[in-house]
């Protein structure tokens, strides 16, 4: 079927929302782009004139495509080398979607995206559509072909799983920047004690190298272990330069709604480390170093002005 200009415009107007939904469901910007493209192909072949509510139709098609991907992704995760973390989205990326409420901002954070990996595909869909996009339970039930009551049960179960796995980290930007600056000062001091004071007792550090770059297969756990690792990571030495592939610049930025350290070598993003900051200190470092998951970040980084680096490792 040949789409009219209005029908193409209607789809294009829906694209930002569809991409934001797909990213939250899949944790991958590239997979989200593919899902939205497949949704367009189905829109192109449908009898669009007979679709009464295009937004609902598009959301249902996209959700079903993502459900299929989530099922196959679970099998892929079982053979993934090391820890799996989402593909990071830098500040200003339109795929981040709505960020008006605490729930919307948290739904795209590394912490929650990682926790959503524990949910069933249906739980993940219900949680994302309800918590991040405010879909009524009735519409979610129609999308998943389930009863509204059952959809509500799924939502409460999913929300409990997420709540049990984390503490809210809403913190104002000025305070977050101050803590990040204190962390960089402590990390480059060559001493462990200043770092330990900035961390929660149960702090963790997780890295995703995807088997492409060196990364520990198990997280560092506990303030002392994490502090020692961070001290070694930020202490300039030949081994670090060899690992980085040259002189690196570290910028303080935001990724997935959280304070982040963006590490670049010759303008290429080689790491995005998200910091989970609570009232008690830094609770987690989640570092995405898999080059396959940093292509979008590198493109966006090249297209934006990010100022002087906070730190150089020469």
CSV table of C-alpha atoms in Angstrom, one decimal:
chain,number,residue,atom,x,y,z
A,1,UNK,CA,0.0,0.0,0.0
A,2,UNK,CA,1.2,3.5,-0.8
A,3,UNK,CA,0.9,5.8,2.2
A,4,UNK,CA,-0.4,9.3,1.8
A,5,UNK,CA,1.5,12.3,3.1
A,6,UNK,CA,-0.8,12.6,6.1
A,7,UNK,CA,-0.3,8.9,7.0
A,8,UNK,CA,3.5,9.3,6.8
A,9,UNK,CA,3.3,12.4,8.9
A,10,UNK,CA,1.2,10.6,11.4
A,11,UNK,CA,3.7,7.9,11.8
A,12,UNK,CA,6.6,10.3,12.0
A,13,UNK,CA,4.8,12.2,14.7
A,14,UNK,CA,4.6,9.0,16.7
A,15,UNK,CA,8.2,8.0,16.2
A,16,UNK,CA,9.7,9.8,19.3
A,17,UNK,CA,7.3,8.0,21.6
A,18,UNK,CA,7.7,4.7,19.9
A,19,UNK,CA,11.5,4.9,20.1
A,20,UNK,CA,11.4,5.9,23.8
A,21,UNK,CA,9.1,2.9,24.6
A,22,UNK,CA,11.2,0.5,22.6
A,23,UNK,CA,14.4,1.6,24.2
A,24,UNK,CA,13.0,1.1,27.7
A,25,UNK,CA,11.7,-2.3,26.7
A,26,UNK,CA,14.9,-3.5,25.0
A,27,UNK,CA,17.7,-1.5,26.7
A,28,UNK,CA,19.3,-1.1,23.3
A,29,UNK,CA,19.1,2.0,21.1
A,30,UNK,CA,20.0,0.0,17.9
A,31,UNK,CA,17.4,-2.6,18.7
A,32,UNK,CA,14.8,0.1,19.4
A,33,UNK,CA,15.5,1.7,16.0
A,34,UNK,CA,15.0,-1.7,14.3
A,35,UNK,CA,11.7,-2.3,16.1
A,36,UNK,CA,10.4,1.1,15.1
A,37,UNK,CA,11.4,0.5,11.5
A,38,UNK,CA,9.6,-2.9,11.5
A,39,UNK,CA,6.6,-1.1,12.9
A,40,UNK,CA,6.7,1.3,10.0
A,41,UNK,CA,6.8,-1.6,7.5
A,42,UNK,CA,3.7,-3.0,9.1
A,43,UNK,CA,2.0,0.4,9.0
A,44,UNK,CA,3.0,0.6,5.3
A,45,UNK,CA,1.3,-2.7,4.5
A,46,UNK,CA,-1.8,-2.2,6.7
A,47,UNK,CA,-5.2,-0.9,5.6
A,48,UNK,CA,-4.5,2.4,7.4
A,49,UNK,CA,-7.9,3.9,6.5
A,50,UNK,CA,-9.6,1.2,8.6
A,51,UNK,CA,-7.5,1.8,11.7
A,52,UNK,CA,-9.6,3.8,14.1
A,53,UNK,CA,-6.9,4.8,16.7
A,54,UNK,CA,-3.5,4.9,14.9
A,55,UNK,CA,-1.6,5.6,18.1
A,56,UNK,CA,-3.0,2.5,19.8
A,57,UNK,CA,-2.4,0.3,16.7
A,58,UNK,CA,1.2,1.5,16.4
A,59,UNK,CA,1.9,0.9,20.1
A,60,UNK,CA,0.4,-2.6,20.0
A,61,UNK,CA,2.5,-3.6,16.9
A,62,UNK,CA,5.6,-2.1,18.4
A,63,UNK,CA,5.0,-3.8,21.8
A,64,UNK,CA,4.5,-7.2,20.1
A,65,UNK,CA,7.7,-6.8,18.2
A,66,UNK,CA,9.6,-5.9,21.4
A,67,UNK,CA,8.0,-8.9,23.2
A,68,UNK,CA,9.4,-11.2,20.5
A,69,UNK,CA,12.8,-9.5,20.9
A,70,UNK,CA,12.7,-9.8,24.7
A,71,UNK,CA,12.1,-13.5,24.5
A,72,UNK,CA,15.1,-14.1,22.2
A,73,UNK,CA,17.2,-11.6,24.1
A,74,UNK,CA,16.9,-13.7,27.3
A,75,UNK,CA,18.5,-16.6,25.4
A,76,UNK,CA,21.3,-14.2,24.2
A,77,UNK,CA,22.0,-12.9,27.7
A,78,UNK,CA,22.7,-16.4,28.9
A,79,UNK,CA,25.7,-16.6,26.6
A,80,UNK,CA,26.7,-12.9,27.0
A,81,UNK,CA,30.4,-12.5,28.1
A,82,UNK,CA,30.5,-10.9,31.5
A,83,UNK,CA,28.0,-8.5,32.9
A,84,UNK,CA,25.3,-7.1,30.7
A,85,UNK,CA,24.4,-3.3,30.9
A,86,UNK,CA,22.1,-1.3,28.7
A,87,UNK,CA,23.3,0.9,25.8
A,88,UNK,CA,23.8,4.4,27.2
A,89,UNK,CA,22.0,7.5,26.0
A,90,UNK,CA,23.8,10.8,26.6
A,91,UNK,CA,22.0,13.9,27.8
A,92,UNK,CA,19.8,15.4,25.1
A,93,UNK,CA,19.2,12.1,23.2
A,94,UNK,CA,15.5,12.2,22.1
A,95,UNK,CA,15.2,8.5,22.7
A,96,UNK,CA,15.3,9.2,26.5
A,97,UNK,CA,11.7,10.3,26.1
A,98,UNK,CA,9.6,12.1,28.7
A,99,UNK,CA,11.4,13.2,31.9
A,100,UNK,CA,8.7,15.3,33.7
A,101,UNK,CA,8.3,13.0,36.7
A,102,UNK,CA,10.6,11.1,39.0
A,103,UNK,CA,9.1,7.9,37.7
A,104,UNK,CA,9.8,8.8,34.0
A,105,UNK,CA,13.4,9.8,34.8
A,106,UNK,CA,14.0,6.6,36.8
A,107,UNK,CA,12.5,4.3,34.2
A,108,UNK,CA,15.4,5.1,31.8
A,109,UNK,CA,18.2,5.0,34.4
A,110,UNK,CA,20.8,2.2,34.2
A,111,UNK,CA,19.8,1.0,37.6
A,112,UNK,CA,16.1,0.5,36.7
A,113,UNK,CA,16.9,-0.8,33.2
A,114,UNK,CA,19.2,-3.4,34.7
A,115,UNK,CA,16.5,-4.4,37.3
A,116,UNK,CA,14.0,-4.7,34.5
A,117,UNK,CA,16.1,-7.6,33.1
A,118,UNK,CA,14.7,-9.6,36.0
A,119,UNK,CA,11.1,-9.0,35.0
A,120,UNK,CA,9.2,-11.3,32.6
A,121,UNK,CA,8.5,-9.7,29.2
A,122,UNK,CA,4.9,-8.9,30.1
A,123,UNK,CA,5.9,-7.4,33.4
A,124,UNK,CA,8.4,-5.2,31.6
A,125,UNK,CA,5.8,-4.0,29.1
A,126,UNK,CA,3.2,-3.2,31.7
A,127,UNK,CA,5.7,-1.4,33.9
A,128,UNK,CA,7.1,0.7,31.1
A,129,UNK,CA,3.8,1.7,29.6
A,130,UNK,CA,2.2,2.5,33.0
A,131,UNK,CA,5.1,4.0,34.9
A,132,UNK,CA,6.9,5.9,32.2
A,133,UNK,CA,4.1,6.8,29.8
A,134,UNK,CA,1.0,6.8,32.0
A,135,UNK,CA,-1.0,4.5,29.8
A,136,UNK,CA,-4.3,3.5,31.5
A,137,UNK,CA,-4.6,-0.1,32.6
A,138,UNK,CA,-7.5,-0.6,30.2
A,139,UNK,CA,-5.3,0.4,27.2
A,140,UNK,CA,-2.4,-1.8,28.4
A,141,UNK,CA,-4.8,-4.7,28.7
A,142,UNK,CA,-5.9,-4.2,25.1
A,143,UNK,CA,-2.3,-4.1,23.9
A,144,UNK,CA,-1.4,-7.3,25.6
A,145,UNK,CA,-4.8,-9.0,25.0
A,146,UNK,CA,-5.3,-9.6,28.8
A,147,UNK,CA,-7.9,-8.5,31.3
A,148,UNK,CA,-7.6,-5.2,33.0
A,149,UNK,CA,-7.6,-6.8,36.4
A,150,UNK,CA,-4.7,-9.1,35.4
A,151,UNK,CA,-2.8,-6.2,34.0
A,152,UNK,CA,-3.0,-4.4,37.3
A,153,UNK,CA,-1.8,-7.5,39.1
A,154,UNK,CA,1.2,-7.7,36.7
A,155,UNK,CA,2.0,-4.0,37.3
A,156,UNK,CA,1.9,-4.2,41.1
A,157,UNK,CA,4.1,-7.3,40.9
A,158,UNK,CA,6.6,-5.6,38.6
A,159,UNK,CA,6.7,-2.4,40.6
A,160,UNK,CA,7.4,-4.3,43.8
A,161,UNK,CA,10.3,-6.2,42.1
A,162,UNK,CA,11.8,-2.9,41.0
A,163,UNK,CA,11.2,-1.2,44.4
A,164,UNK,CA,12.8,-4.1,46.2
A,165,UNK,CA,15.9,-3.9,44.2
A,166,UNK,CA,16.8,-0.2,44.6
A,167,UNK,CA,16.6,3.0,46.5
A,168,UNK,CA,15.4,6.2,44.8
A,169,UNK,CA,18.3,8.4,43.8
A,170,UNK,CA,16.6,11.7,43.0
A,171,UNK,CA,19.2,14.3,43.8
A,172,UNK,CA,19.6,17.9,42.5
A,173,UNK,CA,22.1,18.6,39.8
A,174,UNK,CA,24.3,20.9,41.8
A,175,UNK,CA,24.7,18.3,44.6
A,176,UNK,CA,25.3,15.6,42.1
A,177,UNK,CA,28.1,17.6,40.4
A,178,UNK,CA,29.7,18.4,43.7
A,179,UNK,CA,29.8,14.7,44.6
A,180,UNK,CA,31.2,13.7,41.2
A,181,UNK,CA,33.9,16.4,41.6
A,182,UNK,CA,34.8,15.1,45.1
A,183,UNK,CA,34.9,11.6,43.6
A,184,UNK,CA,37.4,12.5,40.9
A,185,UNK,CA,39.6,14.3,43.4
A,186,UNK,CA,39.6,11.3,45.7
A,187,UNK,CA,40.1,8.8,42.8
A,188,UNK,CA,43.2,10.6,41.6
A,189,UNK,CA,44.6,11.2,45.1
A,190,UNK,CA,46.3,7.7,45.1
A,191,UNK,CA,44.7,6.9,48.4
A,192,UNK,CA,41.8,4.6,49.2
A,193,UNK,CA,40.4,6.2,52.3
A,194,UNK,CA,38.9,9.4,50.7
A,195,UNK,CA,37.1,7.2,48.2
A,196,UNK,CA,35.7,4.9,50.9
A,197,UNK,CA,34.2,7.9,52.6
A,198,UNK,CA,32.3,8.8,49.5
A,199,UNK,CA,30.8,5.3,49.0
A,200,UNK,CA,27.9,3.5,50.6
A,201,UNK,CA,29.0,0.4,52.6
A,202,UNK,CA,27.4,-1.9,50.0
A,203,UNK,CA,28.6,0.0,46.9
A,204,UNK,CA,29.1,-2.0,43.7
A,205,UNK,CA,31.1,-1.4,40.5
A,206,UNK,CA,29.9,-3.2,37.3
A,207,UNK,CA,31.5,-3.1,33.9
A,208,UNK,CA,30.2,-4.4,30.5
A,209,UNK,CA,33.0,-5.1,28.0
A,210,UNK,CA,30.9,-7.6,26.1
A,211,UNK,CA,34.0,-9.7,25.5
A,212,UNK,CA,35.3,-7.0,23.3
A,213,UNK,CA,37.4,-5.1,25.9
A,214,UNK,CA,38.7,-6.2,29.3
A,215,UNK,CA,36.1,-6.1,32.0
A,216,UNK,CA,35.7,-8.1,35.2
A,217,UNK,CA,33.1,-10.8,34.9
A,218,UNK,CA,31.8,-10.3,38.4
A,219,UNK,CA,31.1,-6.9,40.1
A,220,UNK,CA,33.3,-5.4,42.7
A,221,UNK,CA,31.3,-5.3,45.9
A,222,UNK,CA,31.7,-3.3,49.1
A,223,UNK,CA,33.2,0.1,49.7
A,224,UNK,CA,36.8,-1.0,50.2
A,225,UNK,CA,36.9,-3.2,47.1
A,226,UNK,CA,35.2,-0.6,44.9
A,227,UNK,CA,37.5,2.1,46.2
A,228,UNK,CA,40.6,0.1,45.5
A,229,UNK,CA,39.4,-0.6,42.0
A,230,UNK,CA,38.5,3.1,41.3
A,231,UNK,CA,41.9,4.2,42.6
A,232,UNK,CA,43.7,1.9,40.2
A,233,UNK,CA,41.4,2.9,37.4
A,234,UNK,CA,42.1,6.6,37.7
A,235,UNK,CA,45.8,6.4,38.5
A,236,UNK,CA,47.8,7.2,35.4
A,237,UNK,CA,50.2,4.5,34.4
A,238,UNK,CA,51.4,2.8,31.3
A,239,UNK,CA,49.1,-0.2,31.8
A,240,UNK,CA,46.1,2.2,31.9
A,241,UNK,CA,47.3,4.0,28.7
A,242,UNK,CA,47.7,0.7,27.0
A,243,UNK,CA,44.2,-0.4,28.0
A,244,UNK,CA,42.7,2.9,26.9
A,245,UNK,CA,44.5,2.9,23.6
A,246,UNK,CA,46.0,6.4,24.2
A,247,UNK,CA,45.6,9.5,26.2
A,248,UNK,CA,42.1,9.7,27.5
A,249,UNK,CA,39.8,12.7,28.4
A,250,UNK,CA,37.2,12.3,31.1
A,251,UNK,CA,34.2,14.6,31.0
A,252,UNK,CA,31.5,15.0,33.7
A,253,UNK,CA,28.1,14.7,31.9
A,254,UNK,CA,24.7,12.9,32.2
A,255,UNK,CA,23.6,9.6,30.7
A,256,UNK,CA,20.3,8.0,31.2
A,257,UNK,CA,19.3,10.7,33.5
A,258,UNK,CA,22.2,10.1,36.0
A,259,UNK,CA,25.5,11.8,36.5
A,260,UNK,CA,28.1,10.1,34.3
A,261,UNK,CA,31.7,10.2,33.4
A,262,UNK,CA,32.3,10.0,29.6
A,263,UNK,CA,35.7,8.7,28.7
A,264,UNK,CA,37.0,9.6,25.2
A,265,UNK,CA,40.1,8.9,23.2
A,266,UNK,CA,40.7,11.0,20.1
A,267,UNK,CA,37.0,12.0,20.2
A,268,UNK,CA,35.7,8.5,20.3
A,269,UNK,CA,33.7,7.5,23.4
A,270,UNK,CA,35.3,4.4,24.9
A,271,UNK,CA,33.4,4.3,28.2
A,272,UNK,CA,30.3,5.8,29.9
A,273,UNK,CA,30.2,5.3,33.6
A,274,UNK,CA,26.9,6.1,35.3
A,275,UNK,CA,27.0,7.0,39.0
A,276,UNK,CA,24.1,6.0,41.3
A,277,UNK,CA,24.1,8.7,44.0
A,278,UNK,CA,22.0,8.4,47.2
A,279,UNK,CA,21.8,10.4,50.3
A,280,UNK,CA,24.3,8.0,51.9
A,281,UNK,CA,26.9,8.3,49.2
A,282,UNK,CA,27.7,6.7,45.8
A,283,UNK,CA,25.9,3.3,45.7
A,284,UNK,CA,27.0,2.1,42.3
A,285,UNK,CA,29.2,2.6,39.3
A,286,UNK,CA,27.9,1.1,36.0
A,287,UNK,CA,30.4,1.4,33.2
A,288,UNK,CA,29.5,0.6,29.6
A,289,UNK,CA,32.7,-0.1,27.7
A,290,UNK,CA,31.5,-2.5,25.0
A,291,UNK,CA,32.3,-0.7,21.8
A,292,UNK,CA,29.2,-2.1,20.0
A,293,UNK,CA,27.1,-0.2,22.5
A,294,UNK,CA,29.0,3.1,22.3
A,295,UNK,CA,28.5,3.9,18.6
A,296,UNK,CA,25.5,6.1,19.2
A,297,UNK,CA,27.1,7.9,22.1
A,298,UNK,CA,30.2,8.6,19.9
A,299,UNK,CA,28.1,10.1,17.2
A,300,UNK,CA,26.2,12.3,19.6
A,301,UNK,CA,29.4,13.3,21.4
A,302,UNK,CA,30.9,14.4,18.1
A,303,UNK,CA,27.9,16.6,17.4
A,304,UNK,CA,27.7,18.4,20.7
A,305,UNK,CA,29.9,21.0,22.6
A,306,UNK,CA,31.1,19.3,25.8
A,307,UNK,CA,33.7,21.8,27.0
A,308,UNK,CA,37.0,21.1,28.7
A,309,UNK,CA,37.5,17.7,30.3
A,310,UNK,CA,37.5,17.3,34.1
A,311,UNK,CA,40.5,15.0,33.9
A,312,UNK,CA,43.1,13.9,31.4
A,313,UNK,CA,44.9,10.6,31.7
A,314,UNK,CA,48.2,11.0,29.7
